[in-house]
Amino acid sequence: MADYRAGASCACNTAVLMDCIGHYLTGQYGDNMTIATRTRRYKTPSPQLLRVRRNAANERERRRMSMLNTAYDKLRTVLPEMDSGRRLSKFETLQMAQQYIQSLSKILKSPQH
């Protein structure tokens, strides 16, 4: 019987391992050297369960997009008005916010403040 304690000799563990591998490769292992090979069986979820999961994922995505759009709307309220009168796109909103922050930083760094 092999000794698998923490302080046991590595040579012993290596020899046992090599012996097991050799028997496994040649197919000559008995009951005392059985290597458990289980095939993992995956059961496909039912169509009803898949539909429920998909609906839940869609709802989470709608909620996430709604929150994101609300955040963009709040950001647009603190940015200076544009003369065009149209609502800024998401990309334009982020660009405008970046420019606005840079201009405010320059104002704060100026010697007058």
PDB file of C-alpha atoms in Angstrom:
ATOM      1  CA  MET A   1       0.000   0.000   0.000  1.00  0.00           C
ATOM      2  CA  ALA A   2       1.385   3.409  -0.924  1.00  0.00           C
ATOM      3  CA  ASP A   3       2.104   5.998   1.739  1.00  0.00           C
ATOM      4  CA  TYR A   4       0.380   9.320   0.861  1.00  0.00           C
ATOM      5  CA  ARG A   5       1.190  11.276   4.028  1.00  0.00           C
ATOM      6  CA  ALA A   6       2.716  14.759   3.767  1.00  0.00           C
ATOM      7  CA  GLY A   7       6.246  13.624   4.725  1.00  0.00           C
ATOM      8  CA  ALA A   8       6.267  10.418   2.684  1.00  0.00           C
ATOM      9  CA  SER A   9       8.932   9.675   0.149  1.00  0.00           C
ATOM     10  CA  CYS A  10       8.374  11.159  -3.304  1.00  0.00           C
ATOM     11  CA  ALA A  11       9.979   8.148  -4.962  1.00  0.00           C
ATOM     12  CA  CYS A  12       7.321   5.872  -3.515  1.00  0.00           C
ATOM     13  CA  ASN A  13       4.470   8.115  -4.697  1.00  0.00           C
ATOM     14  CA  THR A  14       6.049   8.497  -8.113  1.00  0.00           C
ATOM     15  CA  ALA A  15       6.529   4.742  -8.489  1.00  0.00           C
ATOM     16  CA  VAL A  16       2.919   4.035  -7.546  1.00  0.00           C
ATOM     17  CA  LEU A  17       1.678   6.713  -9.915  1.00  0.00           C
ATOM     18  CA  MET A  18       3.808   5.432 -12.799  1.00  0.00           C
ATOM     19  CA  ASP A  19       2.599   1.889 -12.099  1.00  0.00           C
ATOM     20  CA  CYS A  20      -1.042   3.037 -12.200  1.00  0.00           C
ATOM     21  CA  ILE A  21      -0.486   4.954 -15.431  1.00  0.00           C
ATOM     22  CA  GLY A  22       1.214   1.952 -17.026  1.00  0.00           C
ATOM     23  CA  HIS A  23      -1.607  -0.376 -16.070  1.00  0.00           C
ATOM     24  CA  TYR A  24      -4.198   2.139 -17.266  1.00  0.00           C
ATOM     25  CA  LEU A  25      -2.516   2.598 -20.660  1.00  0.00           C
ATOM     26  CA  THR A  26      -2.198  -1.131 -21.246  1.00  0.00           C
ATOM     27  CA  GLY A  27      -5.659  -1.847 -19.886  1.00  0.00           C
ATOM     28  CA  GLN A  28      -4.232  -4.220 -17.238  1.00  0.00           C
ATOM     29  CA  TYR A  29      -5.773  -2.871 -14.106  1.00  0.00           C
ATOM     30  CA  GLY A  30      -7.845  -4.930 -11.769  1.00  0.00           C
ATOM     31  CA  ASP A  31     -10.364  -4.113  -9.089  1.00  0.00           C
ATOM     32  CA  ASN A  32      -7.687  -2.787  -6.756  1.00  0.00           C
ATOM     33  CA  MET A  33      -6.457  -0.289  -9.382  1.00  0.00           C
ATOM     34  CA  THR A  34      -9.733   0.863 -10.909  1.00  0.00           C
ATOM     35  CA  ILE A  35      -9.592   4.383 -12.239  1.00  0.00           C
ATOM     36  CA  ALA A  36     -13.004   5.980 -12.072  1.00  0.00           C
ATOM     37  CA  THR A  37     -13.938   7.347 -15.453  1.00  0.00           C
ATOM     38  CA  ARG A  38     -17.380   8.837 -15.337  1.00  0.00           C
ATOM     39  CA  THR A  39     -18.907  10.327 -18.368  1.00  0.00           C
ATOM     40  CA  ARG A  40     -20.636  13.522 -17.495  1.00  0.00           C
ATOM     41  CA  ARG A  41     -24.195  13.349 -18.660  1.00  0.00           C
ATOM     42  CA  TYR A  42     -25.703  16.711 -19.545  1.00  0.00           C
ATOM     43  CA  LYS A  43     -29.450  16.858 -19.610  1.00  0.00           C
ATOM     44  CA  THR A  44     -30.767  19.486 -21.996  1.00  0.00           C
ATOM     45  CA  PRO A  45     -33.179  21.836 -20.213  1.00  0.00           C
ATOM     46  CA  SER A  46     -36.781  21.700 -21.311  1.00  0.00           C
ATOM     47  CA  PRO A  47     -38.008  24.286 -23.844  1.00  0.00           C
ATOM     48  CA  GLN A  48     -40.233  25.796 -21.153  1.00  0.00           C
ATOM     49  CA  LEU A  49     -37.252  26.292 -18.840  1.00  0.00           C
ATOM     50  CA  LEU A  50     -35.190  27.759 -21.678  1.00  0.00           C
ATOM     51  CA  ARG A  51     -38.024  30.186 -22.481  1.00  0.00           C
ATOM     52  CA  VAL A  52     -38.276  31.244 -18.813  1.00  0.00           C
ATOM     53  CA  ARG A  53     -34.512  31.782 -18.636  1.00  0.00           C
ATOM     54  CA  ARG A  54     -34.512  33.763 -21.905  1.00  0.00           C
ATOM     55  CA  ASN A  55     -37.411  35.950 -20.708  1.00  0.00           C
ATOM     56  CA  ALA A  56     -35.604  36.612 -17.435  1.00  0.00           C
ATOM     57  CA  ALA A  57     -32.394  37.520 -19.283  1.00  0.00           C
ATOM     58  CA  ASN A  58     -34.343  39.830 -21.610  1.00  0.00           C
ATOM     59  CA  GLU A  59     -35.962  41.537 -18.631  1.00  0.00           C
ATOM     60  CA  ARG A  60     -32.561  42.052 -16.965  1.00  0.00           C
ATOM     61  CA  GLU A  61     -31.185  43.532 -20.186  1.00  0.00           C
ATOM     62  CA  ARG A  62     -34.187  45.878 -20.560  1.00  0.00           C
ATOM     63  CA  ARG A  63     -33.743  47.020 -16.951  1.00  0.00           C
ATOM     64  CA  ARG A  64     -29.999  47.553 -17.485  1.00  0.00           C
ATOM     65  CA  MET A  65     -30.555  49.586 -20.660  1.00  0.00           C
ATOM     66  CA  SER A  66     -33.270  51.638 -18.969  1.00  0.00           C
ATOM     67  CA  MET A  67     -30.922  52.486 -16.099  1.00  0.00           C
ATOM     68  CA  LEU A  68     -28.165  53.378 -18.562  1.00  0.00           C
ATOM     69  CA  ASN A  69     -30.484  55.641 -20.559  1.00  0.00           C
ATOM     70  CA  THR A  70     -31.631  57.321 -17.347  1.00  0.00           C
ATOM     71  CA  ALA A  71     -28.000  57.997 -16.442  1.00  0.00           C
ATOM     72  CA  TYR A  72     -27.370  59.543 -19.873  1.00  0.00           C
ATOM     73  CA  ASP A  73     -30.454  61.752 -19.446  1.00  0.00           C
ATOM     74  CA  LYS A  74     -29.192  62.945 -16.053  1.00  0.00           C
ATOM     75  CA  LEU A  75     -25.779  63.671 -17.549  1.00  0.00           C
ATOM     76  CA  ARG A  76     -27.389  65.694 -20.354  1.00  0.00           C
ATOM     77  CA  THR A  77     -29.133  67.903 -17.777  1.00  0.00           C
ATOM     78  CA  VAL A  78     -25.822  69.084 -16.278  1.00  0.00           C
ATOM     79  CA  LEU A  79     -24.106  69.748 -19.607  1.00  0.00           C
ATOM     80  CA  PRO A  80     -24.345  73.163 -21.284  1.00  0.00           C
ATOM     81  CA  GLU A  81     -27.180  73.539 -23.809  1.00  0.00           C
ATOM     82  CA  MET A  82     -26.422  73.105 -27.482  1.00  0.00           C
ATOM     83  CA  ASP A  83     -27.849  75.584 -29.994  1.00  0.00           C
ATOM     84  CA  SER A  84     -29.143  72.854 -32.278  1.00  0.00           C
ATOM     85  CA  GLY A  85     -32.075  72.091 -29.961  1.00  0.00           C
ATOM     86  CA  ARG A  86     -31.854  68.347 -30.578  1.00  0.00           C
ATOM     87  CA  ARG A  87     -31.001  65.760 -27.982  1.00  0.00           C
ATOM     88  CA  LEU A  88     -27.342  64.682 -27.957  1.00  0.00           C
ATOM     89  CA  SER A  89     -26.554  61.071 -28.843  1.00  0.00           C
ATOM     90  CA  LYS A  90     -24.847  58.883 -26.264  1.00  0.00           C
ATOM     91  CA  PHE A  91     -21.504  59.342 -27.983  1.00  0.00           C
ATOM     92  CA  GLU A  92     -21.978  63.122 -28.260  1.00  0.00           C
ATOM     93  CA  THR A  93     -23.035  63.252 -24.615  1.00  0.00           C
ATOM     94  CA  LEU A  94     -19.832  61.521 -23.515  1.00  0.00           C
ATOM     95  CA  GLN A  95     -17.715  63.776 -25.753  1.00  0.00           C
ATOM     96  CA  MET A  96     -19.439  66.891 -24.434  1.00  0.00           C
ATOM     97  CA  ALA A  97     -19.021  65.734 -20.830  1.00  0.00           C
ATOM     98  CA  GLN A  98     -15.319  65.146 -21.418  1.00  0.00           C
ATOM     99  CA  GLN A  99     -14.851  68.605 -22.963  1.00  0.00           C
ATOM    100  CA  TYR A 100     -16.901  70.236 -20.207  1.00  0.00           C
ATOM    101  CA  ILE A 101     -14.825  68.578 -17.479  1.00  0.00           C
ATOM    102  CA  GLN A 102     -11.606  69.698 -19.208  1.00  0.00           C
ATOM    103  CA  SER A 103     -12.835  73.273 -19.487  1.00  0.00           C
ATOM    104  CA  LEU A 104     -13.899  73.327 -15.816  1.00  0.00           C
ATOM    105  CA  SER A 105     -10.479  71.962 -14.838  1.00  0.00           C
ATOM    106  CA  LYS A 106      -8.767  74.748 -16.808  1.00  0.00           C
ATOM    107  CA  ILE A 107     -10.935  77.343 -15.043  1.00  0.00           C
ATOM    108  CA  LEU A 108     -10.015  75.921 -11.632  1.00  0.00           C
ATOM    109  CA  LYS A 109      -6.306  75.843 -12.523  1.00  0.00           C
ATOM    110  CA  SER A 110      -6.266  79.399 -13.802  1.00  0.00           C
ATOM    111  CA  PRO A 111      -4.491  81.953 -11.550  1.00  0.00           C
ATOM    112  CA  GLN A 112      -7.725  83.891 -11.013  1.00  0.00           C
ATOM    113  CA  HIS A 113      -9.122  81.139  -8.795  1.00  0.00           C
TER     114      HIS A 113
END
